[in-house]
XYZ file of N, CA and C in Angstrom:
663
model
N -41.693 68.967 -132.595
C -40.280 69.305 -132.795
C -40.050 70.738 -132.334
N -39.033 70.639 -131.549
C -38.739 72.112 -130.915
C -37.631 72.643 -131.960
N -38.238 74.108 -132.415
C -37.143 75.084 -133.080
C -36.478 75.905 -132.361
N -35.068 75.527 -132.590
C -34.628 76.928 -131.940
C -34.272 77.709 -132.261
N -33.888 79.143 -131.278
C -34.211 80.428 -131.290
C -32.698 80.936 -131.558
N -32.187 81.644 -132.759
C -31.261 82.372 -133.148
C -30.960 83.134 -131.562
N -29.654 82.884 -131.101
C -29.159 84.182 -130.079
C -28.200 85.167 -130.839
N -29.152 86.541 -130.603
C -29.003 87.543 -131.022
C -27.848 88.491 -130.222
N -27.157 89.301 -130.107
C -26.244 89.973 -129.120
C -27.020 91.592 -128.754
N -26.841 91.358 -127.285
C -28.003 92.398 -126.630
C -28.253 93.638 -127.358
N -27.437 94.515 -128.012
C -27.795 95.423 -128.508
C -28.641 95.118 -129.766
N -28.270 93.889 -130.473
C -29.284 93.951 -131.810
C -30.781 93.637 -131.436
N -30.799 92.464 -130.138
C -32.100 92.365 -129.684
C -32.858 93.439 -129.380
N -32.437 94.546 -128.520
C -32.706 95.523 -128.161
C -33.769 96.259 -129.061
N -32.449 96.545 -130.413
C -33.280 97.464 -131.485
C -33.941 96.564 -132.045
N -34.275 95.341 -132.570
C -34.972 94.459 -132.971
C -36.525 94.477 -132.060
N -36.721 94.722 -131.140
C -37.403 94.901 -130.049
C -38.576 96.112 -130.392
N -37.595 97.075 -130.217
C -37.991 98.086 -129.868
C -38.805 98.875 -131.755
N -37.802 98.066 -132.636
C -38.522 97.897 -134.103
C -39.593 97.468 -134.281
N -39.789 96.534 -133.373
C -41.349 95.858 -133.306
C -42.020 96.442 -132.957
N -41.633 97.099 -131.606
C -42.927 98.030 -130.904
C -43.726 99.066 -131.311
N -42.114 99.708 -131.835
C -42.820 100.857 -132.834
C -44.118 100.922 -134.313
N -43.397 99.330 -135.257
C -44.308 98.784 -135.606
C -46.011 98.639 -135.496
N -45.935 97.965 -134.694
C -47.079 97.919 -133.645
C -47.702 99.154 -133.228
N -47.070 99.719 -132.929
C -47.461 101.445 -132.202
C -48.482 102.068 -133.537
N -47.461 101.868 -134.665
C -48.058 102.481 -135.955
C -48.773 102.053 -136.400
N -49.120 100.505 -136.485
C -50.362 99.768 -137.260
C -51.384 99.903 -136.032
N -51.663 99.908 -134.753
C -53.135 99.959 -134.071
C -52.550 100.353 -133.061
N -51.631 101.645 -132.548
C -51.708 102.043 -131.530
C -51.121 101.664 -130.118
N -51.501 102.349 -129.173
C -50.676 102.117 -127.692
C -50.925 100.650 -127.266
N -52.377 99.942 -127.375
C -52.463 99.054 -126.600
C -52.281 98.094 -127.505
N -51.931 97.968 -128.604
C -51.350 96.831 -129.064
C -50.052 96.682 -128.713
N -48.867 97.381 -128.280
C -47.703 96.853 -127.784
C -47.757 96.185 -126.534
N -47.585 95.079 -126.560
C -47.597 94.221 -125.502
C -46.696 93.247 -125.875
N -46.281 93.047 -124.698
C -44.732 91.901 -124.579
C -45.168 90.622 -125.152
N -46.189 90.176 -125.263
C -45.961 88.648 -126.193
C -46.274 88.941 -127.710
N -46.977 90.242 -128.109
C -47.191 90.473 -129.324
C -45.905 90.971 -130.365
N -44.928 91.827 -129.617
C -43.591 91.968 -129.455
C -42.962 90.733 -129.935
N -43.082 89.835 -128.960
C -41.986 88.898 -128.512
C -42.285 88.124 -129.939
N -43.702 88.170 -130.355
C -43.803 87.116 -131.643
C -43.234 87.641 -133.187
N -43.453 89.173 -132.870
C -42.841 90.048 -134.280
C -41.774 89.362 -134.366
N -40.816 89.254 -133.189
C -39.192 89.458 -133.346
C -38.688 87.565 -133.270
N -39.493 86.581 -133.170
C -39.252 85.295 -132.776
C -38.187 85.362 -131.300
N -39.148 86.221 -130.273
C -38.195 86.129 -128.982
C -39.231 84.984 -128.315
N -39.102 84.686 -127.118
C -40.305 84.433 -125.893
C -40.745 85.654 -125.249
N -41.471 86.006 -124.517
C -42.217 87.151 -123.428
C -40.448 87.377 -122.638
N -40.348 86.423 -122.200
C -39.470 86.358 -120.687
C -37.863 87.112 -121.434
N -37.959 86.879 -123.007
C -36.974 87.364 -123.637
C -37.094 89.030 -123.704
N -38.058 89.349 -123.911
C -38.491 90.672 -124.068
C -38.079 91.010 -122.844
N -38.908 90.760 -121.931
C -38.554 91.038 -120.389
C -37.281 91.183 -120.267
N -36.193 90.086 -120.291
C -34.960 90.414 -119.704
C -34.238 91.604 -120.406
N -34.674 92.227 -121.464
C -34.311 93.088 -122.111
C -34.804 94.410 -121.418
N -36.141 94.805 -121.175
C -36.973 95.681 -120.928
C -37.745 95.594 -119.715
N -37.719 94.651 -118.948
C -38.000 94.675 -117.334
C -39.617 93.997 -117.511
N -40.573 95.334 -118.035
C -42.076 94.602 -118.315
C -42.454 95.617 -119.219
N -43.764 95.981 -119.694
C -44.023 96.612 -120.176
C -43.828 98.293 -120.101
N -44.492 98.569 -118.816
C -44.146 100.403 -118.741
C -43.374 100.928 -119.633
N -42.115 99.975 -119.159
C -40.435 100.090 -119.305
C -40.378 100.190 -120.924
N -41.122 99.207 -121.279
C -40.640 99.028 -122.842
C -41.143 100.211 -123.553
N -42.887 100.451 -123.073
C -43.075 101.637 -123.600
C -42.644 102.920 -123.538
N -41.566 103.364 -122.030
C -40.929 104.433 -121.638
C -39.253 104.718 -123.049
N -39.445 103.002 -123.104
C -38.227 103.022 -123.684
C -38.502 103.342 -125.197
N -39.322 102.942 -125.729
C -40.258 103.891 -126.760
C -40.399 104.533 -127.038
N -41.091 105.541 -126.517
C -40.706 106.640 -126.662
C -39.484 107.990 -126.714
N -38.653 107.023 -125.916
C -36.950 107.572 -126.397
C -36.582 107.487 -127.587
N -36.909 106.063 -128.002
C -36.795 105.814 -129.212
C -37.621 106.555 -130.201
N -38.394 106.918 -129.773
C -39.300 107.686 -131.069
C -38.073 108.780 -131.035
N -38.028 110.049 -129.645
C -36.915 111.435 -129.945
C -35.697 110.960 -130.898
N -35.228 109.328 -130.408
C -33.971 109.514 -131.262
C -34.196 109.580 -132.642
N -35.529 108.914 -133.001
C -35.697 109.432 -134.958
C -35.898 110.130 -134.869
N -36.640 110.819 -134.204
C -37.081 112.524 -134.210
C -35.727 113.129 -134.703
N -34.655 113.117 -133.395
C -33.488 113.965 -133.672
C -32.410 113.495 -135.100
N -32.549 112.217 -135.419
C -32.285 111.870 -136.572
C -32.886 112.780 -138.022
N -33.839 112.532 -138.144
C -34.606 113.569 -138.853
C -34.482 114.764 -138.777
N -34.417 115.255 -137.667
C -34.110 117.049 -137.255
C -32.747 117.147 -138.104
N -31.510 116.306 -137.878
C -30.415 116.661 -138.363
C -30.429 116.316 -139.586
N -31.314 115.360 -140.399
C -31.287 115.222 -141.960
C -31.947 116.754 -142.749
N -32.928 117.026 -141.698
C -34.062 118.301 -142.306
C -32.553 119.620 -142.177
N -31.835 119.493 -140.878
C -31.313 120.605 -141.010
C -30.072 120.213 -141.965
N -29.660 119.333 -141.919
C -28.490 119.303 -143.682
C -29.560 119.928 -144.666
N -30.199 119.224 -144.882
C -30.881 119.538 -146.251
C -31.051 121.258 -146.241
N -31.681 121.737 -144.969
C -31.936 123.308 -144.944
C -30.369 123.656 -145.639
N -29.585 123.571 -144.652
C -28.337 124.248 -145.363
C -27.707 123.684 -146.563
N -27.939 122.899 -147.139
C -27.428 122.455 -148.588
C -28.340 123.085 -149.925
N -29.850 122.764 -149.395
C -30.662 122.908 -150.266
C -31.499 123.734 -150.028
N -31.841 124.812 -149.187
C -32.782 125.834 -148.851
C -33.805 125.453 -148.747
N -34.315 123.871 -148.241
C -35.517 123.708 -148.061
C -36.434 124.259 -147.425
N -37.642 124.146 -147.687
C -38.747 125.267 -146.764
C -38.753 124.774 -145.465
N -39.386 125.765 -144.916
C -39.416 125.272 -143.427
C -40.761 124.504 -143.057
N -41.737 124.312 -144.323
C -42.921 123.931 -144.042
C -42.256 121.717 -143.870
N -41.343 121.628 -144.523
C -40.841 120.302 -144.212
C -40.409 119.949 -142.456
N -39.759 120.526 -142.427
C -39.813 120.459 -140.521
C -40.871 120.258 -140.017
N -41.727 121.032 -140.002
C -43.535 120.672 -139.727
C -43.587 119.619 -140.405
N -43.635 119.319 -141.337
C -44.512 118.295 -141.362
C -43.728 117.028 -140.737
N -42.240 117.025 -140.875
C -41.261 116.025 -140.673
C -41.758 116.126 -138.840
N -42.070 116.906 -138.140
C -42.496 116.819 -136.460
C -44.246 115.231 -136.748
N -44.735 116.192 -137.632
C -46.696 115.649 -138.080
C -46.100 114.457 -138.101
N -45.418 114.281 -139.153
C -45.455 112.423 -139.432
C -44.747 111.596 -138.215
N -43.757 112.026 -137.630
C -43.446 111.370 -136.598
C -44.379 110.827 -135.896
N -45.067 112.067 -135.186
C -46.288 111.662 -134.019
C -47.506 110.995 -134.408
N -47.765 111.386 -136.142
C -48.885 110.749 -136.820
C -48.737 109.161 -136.733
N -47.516 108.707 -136.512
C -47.247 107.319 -136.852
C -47.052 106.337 -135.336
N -48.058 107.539 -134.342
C -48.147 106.362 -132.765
C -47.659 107.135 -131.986
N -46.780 107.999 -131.678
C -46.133 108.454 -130.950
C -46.571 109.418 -130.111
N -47.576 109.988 -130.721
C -48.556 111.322 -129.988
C -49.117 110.450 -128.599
N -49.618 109.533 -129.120
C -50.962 108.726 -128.520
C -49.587 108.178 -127.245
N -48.645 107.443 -127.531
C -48.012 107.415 -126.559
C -47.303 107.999 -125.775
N -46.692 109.159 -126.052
C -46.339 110.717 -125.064
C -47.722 110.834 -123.926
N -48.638 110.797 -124.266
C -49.822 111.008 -123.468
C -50.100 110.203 -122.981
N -50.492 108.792 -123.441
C -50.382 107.883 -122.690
C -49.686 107.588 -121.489
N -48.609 107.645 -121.573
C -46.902 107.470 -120.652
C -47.109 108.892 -119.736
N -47.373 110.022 -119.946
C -48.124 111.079 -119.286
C -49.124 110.907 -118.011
N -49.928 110.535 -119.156
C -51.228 110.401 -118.141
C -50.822 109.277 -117.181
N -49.998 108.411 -117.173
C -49.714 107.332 -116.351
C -48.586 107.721 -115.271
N -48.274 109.407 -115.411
C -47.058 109.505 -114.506
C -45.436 109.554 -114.979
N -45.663 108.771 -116.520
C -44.046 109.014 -116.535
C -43.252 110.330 -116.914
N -42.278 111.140 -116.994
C -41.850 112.064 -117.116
C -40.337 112.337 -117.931
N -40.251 112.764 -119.148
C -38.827 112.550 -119.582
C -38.061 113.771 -118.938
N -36.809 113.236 -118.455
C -36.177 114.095 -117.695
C -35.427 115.032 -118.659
N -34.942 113.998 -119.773
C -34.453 114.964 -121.031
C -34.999 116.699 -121.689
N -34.015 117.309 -122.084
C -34.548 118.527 -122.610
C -33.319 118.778 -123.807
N -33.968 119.896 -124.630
C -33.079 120.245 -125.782
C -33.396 119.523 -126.776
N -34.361 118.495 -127.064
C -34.341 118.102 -128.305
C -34.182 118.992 -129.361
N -34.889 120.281 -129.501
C -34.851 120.397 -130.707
C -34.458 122.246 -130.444
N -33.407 122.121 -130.188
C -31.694 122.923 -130.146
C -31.394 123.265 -131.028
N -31.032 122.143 -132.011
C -30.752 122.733 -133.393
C -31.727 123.201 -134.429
N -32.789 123.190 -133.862
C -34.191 124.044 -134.851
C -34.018 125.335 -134.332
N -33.773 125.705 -133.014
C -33.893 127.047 -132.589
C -33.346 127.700 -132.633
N -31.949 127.282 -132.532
C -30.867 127.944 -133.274
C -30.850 128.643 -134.565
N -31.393 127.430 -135.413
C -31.212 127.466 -136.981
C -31.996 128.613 -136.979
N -33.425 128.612 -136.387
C -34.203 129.562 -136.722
C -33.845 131.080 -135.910
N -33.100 131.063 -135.353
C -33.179 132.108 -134.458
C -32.187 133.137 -134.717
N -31.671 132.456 -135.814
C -30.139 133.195 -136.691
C -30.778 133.549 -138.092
N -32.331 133.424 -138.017
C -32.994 134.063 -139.352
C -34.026 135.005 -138.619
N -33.542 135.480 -137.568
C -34.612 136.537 -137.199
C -34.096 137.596 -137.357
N -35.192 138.493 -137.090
C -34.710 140.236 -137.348
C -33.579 140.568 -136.472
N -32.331 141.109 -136.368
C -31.730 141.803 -135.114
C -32.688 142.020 -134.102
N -32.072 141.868 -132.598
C -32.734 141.926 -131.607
C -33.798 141.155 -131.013
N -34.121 140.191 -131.944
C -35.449 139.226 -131.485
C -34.843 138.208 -129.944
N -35.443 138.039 -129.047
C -35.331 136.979 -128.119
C -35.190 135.878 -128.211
N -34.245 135.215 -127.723
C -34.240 133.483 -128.119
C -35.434 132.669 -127.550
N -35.399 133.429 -125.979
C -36.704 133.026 -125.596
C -38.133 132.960 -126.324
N -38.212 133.850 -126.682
C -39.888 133.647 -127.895
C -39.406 132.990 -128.823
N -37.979 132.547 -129.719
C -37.994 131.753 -131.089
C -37.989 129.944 -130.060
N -37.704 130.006 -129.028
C -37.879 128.671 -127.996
C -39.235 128.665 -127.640
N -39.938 129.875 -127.703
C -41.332 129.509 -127.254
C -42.138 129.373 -128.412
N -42.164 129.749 -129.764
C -42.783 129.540 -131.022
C -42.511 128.057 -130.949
N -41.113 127.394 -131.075
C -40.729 125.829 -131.504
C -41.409 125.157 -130.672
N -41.565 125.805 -129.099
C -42.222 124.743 -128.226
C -43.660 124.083 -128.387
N -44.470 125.793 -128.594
C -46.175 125.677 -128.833
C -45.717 124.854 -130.544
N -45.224 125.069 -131.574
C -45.558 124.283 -132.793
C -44.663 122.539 -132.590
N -43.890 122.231 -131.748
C -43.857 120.742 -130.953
C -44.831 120.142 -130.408
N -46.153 121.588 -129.405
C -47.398 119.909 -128.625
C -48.121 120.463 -129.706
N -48.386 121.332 -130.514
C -49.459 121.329 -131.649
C -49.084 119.760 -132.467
N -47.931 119.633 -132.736
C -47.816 118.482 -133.700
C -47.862 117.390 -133.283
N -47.348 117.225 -131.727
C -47.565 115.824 -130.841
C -49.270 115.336 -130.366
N -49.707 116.802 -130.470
C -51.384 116.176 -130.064
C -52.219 116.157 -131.155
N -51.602 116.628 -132.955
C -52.647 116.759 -133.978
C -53.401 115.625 -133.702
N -52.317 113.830 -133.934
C -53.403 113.109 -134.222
C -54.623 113.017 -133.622
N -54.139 113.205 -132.212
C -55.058 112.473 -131.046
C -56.545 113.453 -131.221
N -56.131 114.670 -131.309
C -57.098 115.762 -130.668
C -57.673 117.088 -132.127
N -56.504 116.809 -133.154
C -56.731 117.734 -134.358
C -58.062 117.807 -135.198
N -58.875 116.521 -135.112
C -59.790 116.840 -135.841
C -60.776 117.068 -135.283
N -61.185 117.361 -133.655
C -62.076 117.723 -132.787
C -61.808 119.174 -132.719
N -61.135 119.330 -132.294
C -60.522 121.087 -132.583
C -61.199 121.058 -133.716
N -60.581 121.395 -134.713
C -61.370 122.101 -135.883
C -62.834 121.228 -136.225
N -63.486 120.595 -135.819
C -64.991 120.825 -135.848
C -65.115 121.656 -134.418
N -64.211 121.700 -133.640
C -65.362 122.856 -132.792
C -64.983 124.262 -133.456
N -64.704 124.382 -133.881
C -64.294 125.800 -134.942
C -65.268 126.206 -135.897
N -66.172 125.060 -136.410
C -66.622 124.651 -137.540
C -66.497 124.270 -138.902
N -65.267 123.409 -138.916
C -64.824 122.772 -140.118
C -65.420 121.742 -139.818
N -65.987 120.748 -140.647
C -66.774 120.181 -141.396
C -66.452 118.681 -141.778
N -66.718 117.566 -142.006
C -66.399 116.472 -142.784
C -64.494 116.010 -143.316
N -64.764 116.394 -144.192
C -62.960 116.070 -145.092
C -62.039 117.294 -144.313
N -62.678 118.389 -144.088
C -61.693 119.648 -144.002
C -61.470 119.727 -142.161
N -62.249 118.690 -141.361
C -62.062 118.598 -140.489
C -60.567 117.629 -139.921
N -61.470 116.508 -140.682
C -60.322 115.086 -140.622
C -58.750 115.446 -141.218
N -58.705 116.167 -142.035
C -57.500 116.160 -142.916
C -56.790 117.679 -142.468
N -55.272 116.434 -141.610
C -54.621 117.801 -141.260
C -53.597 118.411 -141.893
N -53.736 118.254 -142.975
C -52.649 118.807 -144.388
C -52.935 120.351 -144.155
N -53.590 121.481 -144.114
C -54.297 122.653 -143.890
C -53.566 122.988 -142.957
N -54.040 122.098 -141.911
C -53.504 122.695 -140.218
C -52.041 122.629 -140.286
N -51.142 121.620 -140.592
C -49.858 121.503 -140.502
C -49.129 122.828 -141.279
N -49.998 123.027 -142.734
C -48.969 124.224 -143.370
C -49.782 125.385 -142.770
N -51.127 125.432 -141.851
C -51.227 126.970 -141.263
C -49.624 127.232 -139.728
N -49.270 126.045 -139.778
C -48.463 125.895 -138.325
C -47.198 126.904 -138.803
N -46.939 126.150 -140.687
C -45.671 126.707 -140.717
C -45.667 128.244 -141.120
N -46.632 128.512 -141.722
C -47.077 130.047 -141.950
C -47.129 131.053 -140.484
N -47.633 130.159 -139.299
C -47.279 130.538 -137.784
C -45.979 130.744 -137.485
N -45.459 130.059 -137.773
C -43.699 129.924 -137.137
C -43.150 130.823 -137.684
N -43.267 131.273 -139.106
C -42.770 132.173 -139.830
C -43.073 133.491 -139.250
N -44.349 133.525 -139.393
C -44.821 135.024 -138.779
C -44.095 135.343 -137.580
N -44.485 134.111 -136.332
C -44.009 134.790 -134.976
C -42.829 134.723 -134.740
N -41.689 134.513 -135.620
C -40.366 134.640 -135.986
C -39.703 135.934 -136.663
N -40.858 136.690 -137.231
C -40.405 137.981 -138.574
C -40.006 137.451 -139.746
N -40.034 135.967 -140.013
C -39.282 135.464 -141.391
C -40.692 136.049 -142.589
N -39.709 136.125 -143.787
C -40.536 136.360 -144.748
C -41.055 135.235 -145.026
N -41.929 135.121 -145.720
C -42.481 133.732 -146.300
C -41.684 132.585 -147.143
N -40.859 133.143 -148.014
C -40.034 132.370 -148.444
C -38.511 132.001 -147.801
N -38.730 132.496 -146.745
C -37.363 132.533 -146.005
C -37.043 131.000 -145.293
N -35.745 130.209 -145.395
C -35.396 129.140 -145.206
C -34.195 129.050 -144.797
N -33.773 128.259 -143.455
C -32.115 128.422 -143.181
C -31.508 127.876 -144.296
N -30.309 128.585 -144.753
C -29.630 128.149 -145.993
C -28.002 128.714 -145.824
N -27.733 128.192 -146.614
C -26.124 128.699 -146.703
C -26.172 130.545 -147.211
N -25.325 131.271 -146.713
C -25.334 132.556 -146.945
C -23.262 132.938 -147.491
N -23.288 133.317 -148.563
C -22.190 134.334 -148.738
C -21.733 134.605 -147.970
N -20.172 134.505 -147.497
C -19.805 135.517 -146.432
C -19.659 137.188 -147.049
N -19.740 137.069 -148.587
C -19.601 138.663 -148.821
C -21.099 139.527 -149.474
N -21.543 138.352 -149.150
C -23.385 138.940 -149.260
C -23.547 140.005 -148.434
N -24.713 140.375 -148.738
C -24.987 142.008 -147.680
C -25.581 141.356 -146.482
N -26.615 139.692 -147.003
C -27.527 138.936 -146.042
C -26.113 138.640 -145.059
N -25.222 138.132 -145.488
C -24.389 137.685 -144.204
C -24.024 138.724 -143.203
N -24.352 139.497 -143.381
C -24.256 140.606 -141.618
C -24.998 140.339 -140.720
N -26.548 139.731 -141.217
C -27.724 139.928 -139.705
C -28.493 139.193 -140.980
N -29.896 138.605 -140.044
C -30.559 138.102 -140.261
C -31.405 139.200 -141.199
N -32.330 138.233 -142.529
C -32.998 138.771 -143.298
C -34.174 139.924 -142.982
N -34.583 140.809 -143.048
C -35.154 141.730 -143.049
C -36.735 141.117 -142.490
N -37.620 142.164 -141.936
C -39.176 141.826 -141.824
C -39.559 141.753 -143.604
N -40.524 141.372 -143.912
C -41.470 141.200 -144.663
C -42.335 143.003 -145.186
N -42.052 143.314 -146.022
C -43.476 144.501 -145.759
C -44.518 144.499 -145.747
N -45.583 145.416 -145.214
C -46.690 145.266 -144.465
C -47.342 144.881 -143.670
């Protein structure tokens, strides 16, 4: 007995699709996304996937878009929350870690090493901003764009490459594998090569505060 197949309308297939892949991405990685493994998450056929996504490359190119758009989803939940709630900035870090921790590293590089290239830029605009309006007077936008950039491939290559790094350092067993350490030394980085004090967090400011003239002061010592 033949069952048939719910028709879905292209955009829900799409994200239905591309839900799977990611799926997949996160439970075993790059080479488990494949168009019939896909096609069975979602009750499509292969040829269904296909007419959606061409063949594979494609699906995985398209993937990884999809990863920036949670990315930038997240960026704009982390930055409400900064300005509502003064959250630390060590959440951004980690909110970059878990993204890539969950497949996405492995496929940036992947899709890399194979040639593909995102033409896109600016993702993360509104981090540099945010942060760059908590620096000392006079700081460069250029270096608060070049801090966000180096702590972006630190967090896109932890999974792949983080716990080889620190055994060649000489960390050890648990303190090697576990990048809880490394992620909050990142945000203690960002802070520093920014001038933020340690407790310093984009937040809402007074307009008749003394802070609302210029960004918060260096740190002493």
């Amino acid at each position: 007995m033949t069952t048939s197949r719910a028709r879905r309308a292209p955009e829900e297939a799409r994200r239905l699709i591309l839900d799977a892949a990611a799926s997949l991405l996160g439970e075993s990685g790059v080479a488990a996304v494949q168009m019939r493994a896909v096609a069975a998450r979602v009750g499509m056929t292969d040829a269904g996937v296909a007419h959606h996504f061409g063949n594979r490359e494609k699906l995985l190119a398209e993937l990884l878009r999809h990863g920036g758009r949670r990315l930038r989803d997240a960026l704009q939940d982390l930055l409400t929350s900064w300005l509502d709630h003064d959250a630390d900035l060590l959440e951004f870090v980690e909110a970059l870690h878990t993204l890539y921790r969950d497949g996405y590293g492995e496929l940036a590089v992947a899709l890399h090493a194979a040639g593909w290239r995102d033409p896109g830029s600016g993702m993360l605009d509104p981090v540099v901003d945010a942060l760059h309006r908590l620096r000392p007077p006079g700081g460069s936008l250029d270096d608060t764009r070049l801090a966000v950039a180096a702590l972006h491939q630190a967090m896109a290559t932890e999974p792949l490459y983080g716990s080889d790094f620190r055994r060649s350092a000489g960390l050890t067993g648990a303190a090697a594998d576990d990048s809880s350490a490394q992620v909050r030394w990142w945000a203690r980085q960002l802070h520093s090569a920014l001038g933020l004090r340690p407790d310093t967090a984009p937040g809402p400011r007074d307009p008749g505060s003394p802070e609302a003239s210029g960004p918060p002061a260096r740190a002493p010592g």
